[in-house]
Tab-separated table of C-alpha atoms in Angstrom:
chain	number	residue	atom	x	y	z
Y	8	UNK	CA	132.550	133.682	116.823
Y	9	UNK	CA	129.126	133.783	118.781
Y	10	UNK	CA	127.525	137.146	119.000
Y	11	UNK	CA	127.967	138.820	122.352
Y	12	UNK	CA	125.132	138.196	124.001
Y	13	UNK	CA	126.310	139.634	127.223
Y	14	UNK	CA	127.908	142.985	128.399
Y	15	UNK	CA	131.557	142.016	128.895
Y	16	UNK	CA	131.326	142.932	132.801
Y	17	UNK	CA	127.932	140.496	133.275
Y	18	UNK	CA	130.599	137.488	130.824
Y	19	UNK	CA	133.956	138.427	133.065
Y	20	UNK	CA	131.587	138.315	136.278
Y	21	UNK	CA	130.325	134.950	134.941
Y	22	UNK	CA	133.627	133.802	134.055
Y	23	UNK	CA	135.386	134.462	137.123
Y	24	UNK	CA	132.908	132.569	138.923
Y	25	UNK	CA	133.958	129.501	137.536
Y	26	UNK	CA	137.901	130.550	138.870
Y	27	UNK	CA	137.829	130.446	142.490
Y	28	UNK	CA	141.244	131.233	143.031
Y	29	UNK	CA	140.860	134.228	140.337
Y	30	UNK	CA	141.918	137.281	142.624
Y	31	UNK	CA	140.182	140.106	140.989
Y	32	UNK	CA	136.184	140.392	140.956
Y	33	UNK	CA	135.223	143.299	138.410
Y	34	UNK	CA	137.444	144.916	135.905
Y	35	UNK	CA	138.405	148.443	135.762
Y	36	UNK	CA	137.491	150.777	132.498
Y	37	UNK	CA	140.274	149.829	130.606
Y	38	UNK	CA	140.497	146.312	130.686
Y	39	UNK	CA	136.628	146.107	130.282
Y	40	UNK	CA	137.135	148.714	127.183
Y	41	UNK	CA	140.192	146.645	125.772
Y	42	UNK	CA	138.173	142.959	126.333
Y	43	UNK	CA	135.159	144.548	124.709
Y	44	UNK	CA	136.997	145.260	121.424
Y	45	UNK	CA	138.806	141.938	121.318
Y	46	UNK	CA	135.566	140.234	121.946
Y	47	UNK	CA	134.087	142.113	118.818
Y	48	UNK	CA	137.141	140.482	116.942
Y	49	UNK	CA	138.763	143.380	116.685
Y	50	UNK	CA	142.617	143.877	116.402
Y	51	UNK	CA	143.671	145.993	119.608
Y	52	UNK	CA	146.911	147.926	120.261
Y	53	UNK	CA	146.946	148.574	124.152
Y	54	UNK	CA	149.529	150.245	125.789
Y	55	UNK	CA	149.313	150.466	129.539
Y	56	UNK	CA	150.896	151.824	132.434
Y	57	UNK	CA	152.693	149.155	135.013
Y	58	UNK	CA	149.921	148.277	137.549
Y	59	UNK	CA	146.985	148.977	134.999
Y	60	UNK	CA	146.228	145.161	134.218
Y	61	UNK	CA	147.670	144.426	131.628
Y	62	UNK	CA	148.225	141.041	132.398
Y	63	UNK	CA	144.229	140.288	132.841
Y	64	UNK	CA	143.241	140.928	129.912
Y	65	UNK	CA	145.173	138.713	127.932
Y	66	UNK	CA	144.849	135.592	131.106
Y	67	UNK	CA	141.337	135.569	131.340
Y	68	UNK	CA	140.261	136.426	127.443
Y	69	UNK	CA	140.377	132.814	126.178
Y	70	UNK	CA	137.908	131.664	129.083
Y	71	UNK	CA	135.724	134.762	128.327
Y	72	UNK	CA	135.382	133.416	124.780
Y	73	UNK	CA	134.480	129.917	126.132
Y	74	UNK	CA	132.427	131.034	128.471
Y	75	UNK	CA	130.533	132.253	124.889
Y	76	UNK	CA	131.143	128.695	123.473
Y	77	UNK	CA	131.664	126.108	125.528
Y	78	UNK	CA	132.004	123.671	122.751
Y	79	UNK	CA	135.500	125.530	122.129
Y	80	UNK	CA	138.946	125.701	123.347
Y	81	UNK	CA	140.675	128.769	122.986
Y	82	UNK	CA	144.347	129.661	123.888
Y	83	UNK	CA	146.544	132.639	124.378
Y	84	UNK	CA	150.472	133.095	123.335
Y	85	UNK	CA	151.909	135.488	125.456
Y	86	UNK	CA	155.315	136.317	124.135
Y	87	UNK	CA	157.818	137.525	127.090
Y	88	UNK	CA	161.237	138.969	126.374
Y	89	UNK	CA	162.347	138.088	130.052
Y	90	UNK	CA	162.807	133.902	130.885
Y	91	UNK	CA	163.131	135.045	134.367
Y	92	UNK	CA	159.539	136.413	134.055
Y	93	UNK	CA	158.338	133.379	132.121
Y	94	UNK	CA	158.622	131.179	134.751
Y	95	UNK	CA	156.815	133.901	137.606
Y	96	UNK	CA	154.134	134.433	135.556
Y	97	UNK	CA	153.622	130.491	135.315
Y	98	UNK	CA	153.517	130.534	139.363
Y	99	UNK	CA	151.290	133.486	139.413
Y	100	UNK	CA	148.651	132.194	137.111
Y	101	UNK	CA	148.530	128.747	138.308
Y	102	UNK	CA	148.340	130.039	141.495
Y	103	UNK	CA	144.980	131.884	140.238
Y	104	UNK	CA	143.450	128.106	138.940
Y	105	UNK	CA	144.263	129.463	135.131
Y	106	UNK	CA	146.115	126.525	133.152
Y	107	UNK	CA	149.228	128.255	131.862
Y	108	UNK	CA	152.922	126.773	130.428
Y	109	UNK	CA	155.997	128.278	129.623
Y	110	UNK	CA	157.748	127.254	127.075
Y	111	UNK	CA	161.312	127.156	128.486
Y	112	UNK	CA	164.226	124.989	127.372
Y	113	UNK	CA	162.844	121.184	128.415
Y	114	UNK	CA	165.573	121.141	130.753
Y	115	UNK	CA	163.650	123.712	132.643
Y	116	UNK	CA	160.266	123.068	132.044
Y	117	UNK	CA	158.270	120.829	135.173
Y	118	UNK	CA	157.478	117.090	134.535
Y	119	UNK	CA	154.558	116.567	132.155
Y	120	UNK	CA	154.577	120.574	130.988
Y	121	UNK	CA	155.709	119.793	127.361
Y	122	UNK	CA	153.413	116.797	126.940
Y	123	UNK	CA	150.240	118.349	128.781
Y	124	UNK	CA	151.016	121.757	126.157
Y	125	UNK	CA	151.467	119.299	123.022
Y	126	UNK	CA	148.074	117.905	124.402
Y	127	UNK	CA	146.196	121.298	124.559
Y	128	UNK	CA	145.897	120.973	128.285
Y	129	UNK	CA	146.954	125.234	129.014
Y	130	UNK	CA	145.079	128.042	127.553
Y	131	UNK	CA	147.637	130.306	128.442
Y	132	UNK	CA	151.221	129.663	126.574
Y	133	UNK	CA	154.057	131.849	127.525
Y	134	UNK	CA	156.675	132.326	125.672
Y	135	UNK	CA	160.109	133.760	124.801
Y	136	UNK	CA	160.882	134.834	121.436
Y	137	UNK	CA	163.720	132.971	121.055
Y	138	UNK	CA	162.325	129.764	121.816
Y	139	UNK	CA	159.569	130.485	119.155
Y	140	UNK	CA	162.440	131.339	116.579
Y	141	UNK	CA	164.703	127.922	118.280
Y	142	UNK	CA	165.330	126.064	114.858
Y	143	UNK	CA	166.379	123.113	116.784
Y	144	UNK	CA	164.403	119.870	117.491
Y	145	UNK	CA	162.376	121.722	120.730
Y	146	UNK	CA	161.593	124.823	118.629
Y	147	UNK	CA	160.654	122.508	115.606
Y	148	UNK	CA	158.500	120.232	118.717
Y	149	UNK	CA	156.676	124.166	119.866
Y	150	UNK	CA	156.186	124.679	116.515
Y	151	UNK	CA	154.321	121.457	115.794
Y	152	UNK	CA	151.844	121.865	118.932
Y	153	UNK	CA	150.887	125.392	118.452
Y	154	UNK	CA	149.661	125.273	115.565
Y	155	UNK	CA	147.228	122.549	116.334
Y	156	UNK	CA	145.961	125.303	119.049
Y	157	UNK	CA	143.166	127.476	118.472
Y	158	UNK	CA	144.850	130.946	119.422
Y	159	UNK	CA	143.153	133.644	119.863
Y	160	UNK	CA	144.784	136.117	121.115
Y	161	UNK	CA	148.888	136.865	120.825
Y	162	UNK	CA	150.222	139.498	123.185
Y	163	UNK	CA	154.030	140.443	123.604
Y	164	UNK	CA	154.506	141.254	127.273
Y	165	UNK	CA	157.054	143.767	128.801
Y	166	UNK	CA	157.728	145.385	125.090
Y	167	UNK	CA	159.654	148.153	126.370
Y	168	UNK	CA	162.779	145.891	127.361
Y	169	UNK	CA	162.870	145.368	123.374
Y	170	UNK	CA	166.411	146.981	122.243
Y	171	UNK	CA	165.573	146.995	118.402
Y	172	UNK	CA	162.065	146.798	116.523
């Protein structure tokens, strides 16, 4: 990974310019603490209260690191134990100009969603843990594509719904 060249506030600020729909404009202490150790390639362990941001640090990291290397494609897996969340959090990104997919049974999942994430097309890949565990030909087909990915970053969302670790 390149060296950071930048403080992560001056590569977000950069980064967000680029996202015109991105709704937030400078991080707070945590997030900028939390992208700062990720960006070091460090493992990172951060728990959160609700409302605390959670959510931005893991949606914009993979455009901070290409903002570092342009050359590269990066991607994020979140893993979400709610589907009904899944497909909000789809909405809500997109919304923001970020290229995200859930990976939902293909009954669910919009026209061209499963081809387009096969493809490489989102940087952000939602997911629930059972379709990453589905044995079955779409599980086998998630499988396949994600590992042609370059992740960088996995995250499990909303861990305290988890009944048994």
């Amino acid at each position: 990974m390149a060296e950071i060249r930048a403080t992560t506030a001056e590569l977000f600020s950069r980064t967000v310019n680029r996202l015109p729909h991105f709704p937030v404009s400078s991080l707070r202490p945590t997030q900028e603490r939390t992208l700062t150790i990720l960006l070091q390639g460090q493992d990172c362990l951060a728990i959160l209260p609700t409302g605390a941001g959670k959510s931005l640090i893991y949606s914009i990291f993979p455009y901070l690191l290409m903002e570092m290397e342009p050359e590269m494609k990066y991607y994020c897996l979140v893993i979400s134990p709610l589907k009904a969340l899944i497909a909000d959090q789809v909405k809500a990104f997109r919304d923001q100009g970020l290229s995200c997919v859930g990976l939902l049974p293909k009954e669910e999942m919009p026209d061209g969603d499963l081809e387009g994430f096969c493809q490489g097309e989102y940087n952000l890949v939602i997911s629930s843990p059972e379709a990453l565990l589905d044995d079955g030909e779409l599980g086998m087909q998630y499988e396949h594509c994600l590992k042609k990915l370059n992740i960088c970053l996995i995250t499990y969302d909303e861990a305290h719904v988890i009944r048994e670790w």
